Coordinates of C-alpha atoms (C1' of nucleotides) in Angstrom, one line a residue:
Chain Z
X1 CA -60.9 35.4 40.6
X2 CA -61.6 32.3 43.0
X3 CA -60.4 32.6 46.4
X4 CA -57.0 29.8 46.1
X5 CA -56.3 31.7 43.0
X6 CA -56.2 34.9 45.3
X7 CA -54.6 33.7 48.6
X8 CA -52.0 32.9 46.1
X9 CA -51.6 36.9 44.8
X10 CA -51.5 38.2 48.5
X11 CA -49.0 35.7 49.5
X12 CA -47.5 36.3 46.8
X13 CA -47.3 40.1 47.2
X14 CA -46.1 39.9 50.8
X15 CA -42.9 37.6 50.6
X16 CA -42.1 37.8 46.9
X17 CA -41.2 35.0 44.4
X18 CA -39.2 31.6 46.7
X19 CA -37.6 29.9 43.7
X20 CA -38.1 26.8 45.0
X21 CA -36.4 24.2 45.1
X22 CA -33.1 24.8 46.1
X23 CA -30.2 23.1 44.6
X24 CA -26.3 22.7 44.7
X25 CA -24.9 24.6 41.8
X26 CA -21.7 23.8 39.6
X27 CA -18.8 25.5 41.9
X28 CA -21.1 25.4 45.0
X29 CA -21.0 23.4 48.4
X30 CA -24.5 23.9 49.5
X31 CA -27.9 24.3 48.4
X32 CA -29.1 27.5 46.6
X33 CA -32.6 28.8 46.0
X34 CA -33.9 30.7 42.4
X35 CA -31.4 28.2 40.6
X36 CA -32.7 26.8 37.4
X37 CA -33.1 23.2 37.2
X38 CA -31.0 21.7 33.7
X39 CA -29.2 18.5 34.9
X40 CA -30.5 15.2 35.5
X41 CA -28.0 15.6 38.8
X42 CA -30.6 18.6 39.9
X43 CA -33.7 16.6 39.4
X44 CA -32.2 13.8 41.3
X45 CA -30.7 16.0 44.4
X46 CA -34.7 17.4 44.7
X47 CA -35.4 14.0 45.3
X48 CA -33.0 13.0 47.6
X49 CA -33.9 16.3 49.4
X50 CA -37.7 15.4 49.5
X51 CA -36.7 12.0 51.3
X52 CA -34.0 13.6 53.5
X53 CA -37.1 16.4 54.6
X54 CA -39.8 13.9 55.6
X55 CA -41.5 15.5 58.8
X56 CA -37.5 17.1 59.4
X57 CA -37.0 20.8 59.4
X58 CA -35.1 21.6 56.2
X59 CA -32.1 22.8 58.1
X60 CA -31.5 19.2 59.2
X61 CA -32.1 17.6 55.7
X62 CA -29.8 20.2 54.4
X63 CA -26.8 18.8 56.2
X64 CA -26.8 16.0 55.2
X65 CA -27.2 16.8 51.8
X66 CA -24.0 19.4 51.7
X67 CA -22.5 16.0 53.6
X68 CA -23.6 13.7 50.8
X69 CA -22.3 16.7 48.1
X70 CA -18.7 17.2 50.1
X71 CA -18.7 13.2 49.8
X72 CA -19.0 13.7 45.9
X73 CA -21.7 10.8 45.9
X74 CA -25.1 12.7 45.1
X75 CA -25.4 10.7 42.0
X76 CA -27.5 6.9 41.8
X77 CA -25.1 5.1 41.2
X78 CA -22.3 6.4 44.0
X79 CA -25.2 5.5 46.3
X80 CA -25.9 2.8 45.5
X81 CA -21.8 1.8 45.6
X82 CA -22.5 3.1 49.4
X83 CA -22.9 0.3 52.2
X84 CA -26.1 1.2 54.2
X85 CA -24.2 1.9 56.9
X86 CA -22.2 4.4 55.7
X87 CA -24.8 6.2 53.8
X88 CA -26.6 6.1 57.3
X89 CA -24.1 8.4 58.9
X90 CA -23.2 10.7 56.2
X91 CA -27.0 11.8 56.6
X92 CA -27.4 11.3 60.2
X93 CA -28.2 15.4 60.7
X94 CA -31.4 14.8 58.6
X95 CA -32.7 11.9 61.5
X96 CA -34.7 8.8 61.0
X97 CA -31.3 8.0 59.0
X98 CA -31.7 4.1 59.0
X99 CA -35.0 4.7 57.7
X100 CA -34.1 7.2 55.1
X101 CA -31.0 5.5 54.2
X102 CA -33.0 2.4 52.9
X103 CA -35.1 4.9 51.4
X104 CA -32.4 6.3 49.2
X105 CA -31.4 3.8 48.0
X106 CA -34.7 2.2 46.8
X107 CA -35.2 5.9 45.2
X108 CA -31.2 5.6 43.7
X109 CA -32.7 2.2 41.8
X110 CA -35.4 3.8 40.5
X111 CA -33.4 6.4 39.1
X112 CA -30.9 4.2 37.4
X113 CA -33.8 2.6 35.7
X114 CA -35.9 5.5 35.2
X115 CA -35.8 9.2 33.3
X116 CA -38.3 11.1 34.8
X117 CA -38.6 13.8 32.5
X118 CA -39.8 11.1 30.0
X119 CA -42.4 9.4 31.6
X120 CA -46.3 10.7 32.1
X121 CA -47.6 12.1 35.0
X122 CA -49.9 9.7 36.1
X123 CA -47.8 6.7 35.7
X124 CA -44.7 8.4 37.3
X125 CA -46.7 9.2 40.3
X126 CA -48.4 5.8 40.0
X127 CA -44.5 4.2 40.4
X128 CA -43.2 6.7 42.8
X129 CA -45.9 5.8 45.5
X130 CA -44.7 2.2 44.9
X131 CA -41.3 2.5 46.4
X132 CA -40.9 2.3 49.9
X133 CA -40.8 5.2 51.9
X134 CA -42.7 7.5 48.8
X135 CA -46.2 8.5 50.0
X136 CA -48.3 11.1 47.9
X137 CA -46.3 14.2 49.5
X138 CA -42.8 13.1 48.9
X139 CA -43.9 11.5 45.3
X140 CA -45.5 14.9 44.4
X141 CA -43.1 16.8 45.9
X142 CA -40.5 14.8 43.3
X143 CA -43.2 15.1 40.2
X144 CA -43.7 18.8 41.0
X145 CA -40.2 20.0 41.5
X146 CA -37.9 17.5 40.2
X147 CA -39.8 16.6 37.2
X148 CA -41.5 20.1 36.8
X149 CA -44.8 18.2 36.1
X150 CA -48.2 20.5 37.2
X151 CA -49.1 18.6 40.5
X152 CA -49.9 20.3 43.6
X153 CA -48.1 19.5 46.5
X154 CA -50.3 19.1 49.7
X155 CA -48.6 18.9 53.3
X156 CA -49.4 19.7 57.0
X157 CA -48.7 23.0 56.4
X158 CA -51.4 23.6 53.5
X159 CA -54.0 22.3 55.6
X160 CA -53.5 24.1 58.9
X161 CA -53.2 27.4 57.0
X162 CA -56.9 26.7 54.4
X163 CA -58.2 24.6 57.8
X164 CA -57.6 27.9 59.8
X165 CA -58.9 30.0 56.8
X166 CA -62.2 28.2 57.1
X167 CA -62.0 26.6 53.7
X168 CA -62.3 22.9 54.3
X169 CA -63.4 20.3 56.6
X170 CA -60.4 19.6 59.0
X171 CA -60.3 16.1 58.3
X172 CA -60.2 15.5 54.3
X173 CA -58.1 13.1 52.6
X174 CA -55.2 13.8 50.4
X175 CA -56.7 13.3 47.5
X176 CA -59.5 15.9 48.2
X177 CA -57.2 18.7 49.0
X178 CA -55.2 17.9 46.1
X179 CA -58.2 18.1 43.8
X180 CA -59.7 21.5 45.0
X181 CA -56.3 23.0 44.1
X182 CA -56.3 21.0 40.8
X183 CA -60.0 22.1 40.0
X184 CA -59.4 25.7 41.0
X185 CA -56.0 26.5 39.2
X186 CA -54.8 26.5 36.3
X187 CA -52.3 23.9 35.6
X188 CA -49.3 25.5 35.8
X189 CA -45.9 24.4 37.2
X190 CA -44.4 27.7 37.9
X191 CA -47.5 28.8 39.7
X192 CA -47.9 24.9 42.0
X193 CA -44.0 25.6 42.5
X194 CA -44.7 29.3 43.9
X195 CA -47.5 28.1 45.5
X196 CA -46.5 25.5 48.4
X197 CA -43.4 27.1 48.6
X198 CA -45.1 30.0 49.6
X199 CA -47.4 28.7 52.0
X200 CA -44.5 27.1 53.5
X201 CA -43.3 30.4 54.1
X202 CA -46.3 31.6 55.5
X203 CA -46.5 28.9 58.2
X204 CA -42.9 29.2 59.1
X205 CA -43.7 33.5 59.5
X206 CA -47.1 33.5 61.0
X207 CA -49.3 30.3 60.8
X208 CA -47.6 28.4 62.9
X209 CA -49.0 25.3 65.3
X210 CA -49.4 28.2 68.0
X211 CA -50.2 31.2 65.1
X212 CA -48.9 34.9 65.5
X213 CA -52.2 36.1 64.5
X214 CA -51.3 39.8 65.1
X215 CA -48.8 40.2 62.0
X216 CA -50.4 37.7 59.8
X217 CA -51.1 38.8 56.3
X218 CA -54.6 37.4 56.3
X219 CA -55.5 38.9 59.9
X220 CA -58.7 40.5 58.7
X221 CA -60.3 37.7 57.0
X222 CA -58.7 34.5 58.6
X223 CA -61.3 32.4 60.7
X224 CA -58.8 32.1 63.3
X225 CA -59.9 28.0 63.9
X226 CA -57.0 27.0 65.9
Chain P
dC1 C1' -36.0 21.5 79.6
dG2 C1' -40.0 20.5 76.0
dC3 C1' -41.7 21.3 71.5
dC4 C1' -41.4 21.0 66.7
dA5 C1' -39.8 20.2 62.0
dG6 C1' -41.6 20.8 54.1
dG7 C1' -44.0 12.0 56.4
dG8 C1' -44.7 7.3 55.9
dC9 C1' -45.2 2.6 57.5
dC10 C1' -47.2 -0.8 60.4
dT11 C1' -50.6 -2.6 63.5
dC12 C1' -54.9 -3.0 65.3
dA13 C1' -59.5 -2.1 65.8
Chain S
dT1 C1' -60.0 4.2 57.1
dG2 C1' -58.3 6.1 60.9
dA3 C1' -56.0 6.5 65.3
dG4 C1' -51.7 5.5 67.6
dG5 C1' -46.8 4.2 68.0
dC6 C1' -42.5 4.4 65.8
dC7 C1' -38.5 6.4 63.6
dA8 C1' -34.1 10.7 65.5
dT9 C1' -31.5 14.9 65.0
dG10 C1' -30.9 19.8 65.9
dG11 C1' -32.7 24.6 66.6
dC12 C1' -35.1 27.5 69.6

DNA sequence: CGCCAGGGCCTCA
DNA sequence: TGAGGCCATGGC
């Protein structure tokens, strides 16, 4: 077994399975995790949500979703109905909301045009980092978990825990991270999803910017390269 | 009070 | 192509 493929068992073993990524159920006001994704409503929430998160804690991004839910307009075309204003405040909690506001709403237009469940991979990703605002960790965040395609997500978090492993140069593109996971895994949604929602996890719990080495899973072996 | 959070765009070398 | 500034709220 290769080492990714193993950091993935002992994470794995330690905080149990994240069902990521949480969505509003039928009946619900807010957010749930381990719910499986069926409606096109779902898919298109994850990608509001991957917007709404960009470098915000999740907390944040949350409120303005259950804002956006209360408001009954989590569908494309309801924002899209929305002045930019308005839109603006209803997700203020998530900050950067002028920003993200336009952002949904170029990614509300793309959905009315688009079904992402029937389009390939490559091109998808290809049209996703075309839209303002979508850069390759939002657009594979939105492949990965709203269109369940097998692409691994790579964020800040990834490469500060691997970095800190001792894995990889500290400075490699996206691209490269993304293809050593790619070349070492097997490509398999469930297991990407599990994943990066895992190593999230693991930063928020031990591998933080200033790391709580003591506790940490991976004391023995981590290189410690802070 | 300062630091940080599930980035991305733009500018300027 | 890469470093630096900018966008902004809320929790700790």
């Amino acid at each position: 077994m290769n080492k990714l493929l193993q950091t993935f068992r002992i994470l794995h073993k330690a905080y149990g399975p994240q069902g990521w990524w949480p969505v509003t159920p039928e009946g619900e006001n807010k957010p749930h995790y381990g719910v499986k994704i069926t409606l096109q409503r779902h898919r298109f929430e994850i990608a509001i949500g991957a917007i709404l998160t960009q470098n915000t804690a999740w907390t944040n991004a949350e409120k303005a979703l259950i804002a956006l839910h209360a408001k009954n307009v989590l569908t494309p075309e309801k924002i899209l109905k929305l002045q930019k204003e308005k839109l603006a405040l209803l997700i203020r909690p998530a900050g950067y909301f002028n920003q993200k506001a336009e952002r949904l709403m170029t990614l509300a237009e793309f959905f009315t045009t688009t079904d992402i469940t029937q389009e390939e991979t490559t091109m998808l990703r290809t049209k996703l980092l075309a839209l303002q605002g979508v850069g390759p960790e939002t657009a594979d965040s939105i492949l990965l978990y709203a269109a369940e395609k097998p692409v691994f997500v790579i964020d800040a978090y990834t490469r500060r825990i691997f970095s800190r492993m001792g894995y990889l140069p500290e400075n490699g593109s996206y691209e490269t991270w993304q293809n050593l996971f790619h070349s070492m895994l097997p490509k398999d949604t469930i297991l990407f999803k599990e994943y990066h929602a895992l190593l999230v996890k693991h930063t928020k719990k031990a591998c933080r910017k200033r790391p709580v080495c003591e506790t940490c899973i991976f004391s023995d072996t981590c290189k410690k390269l802070v």
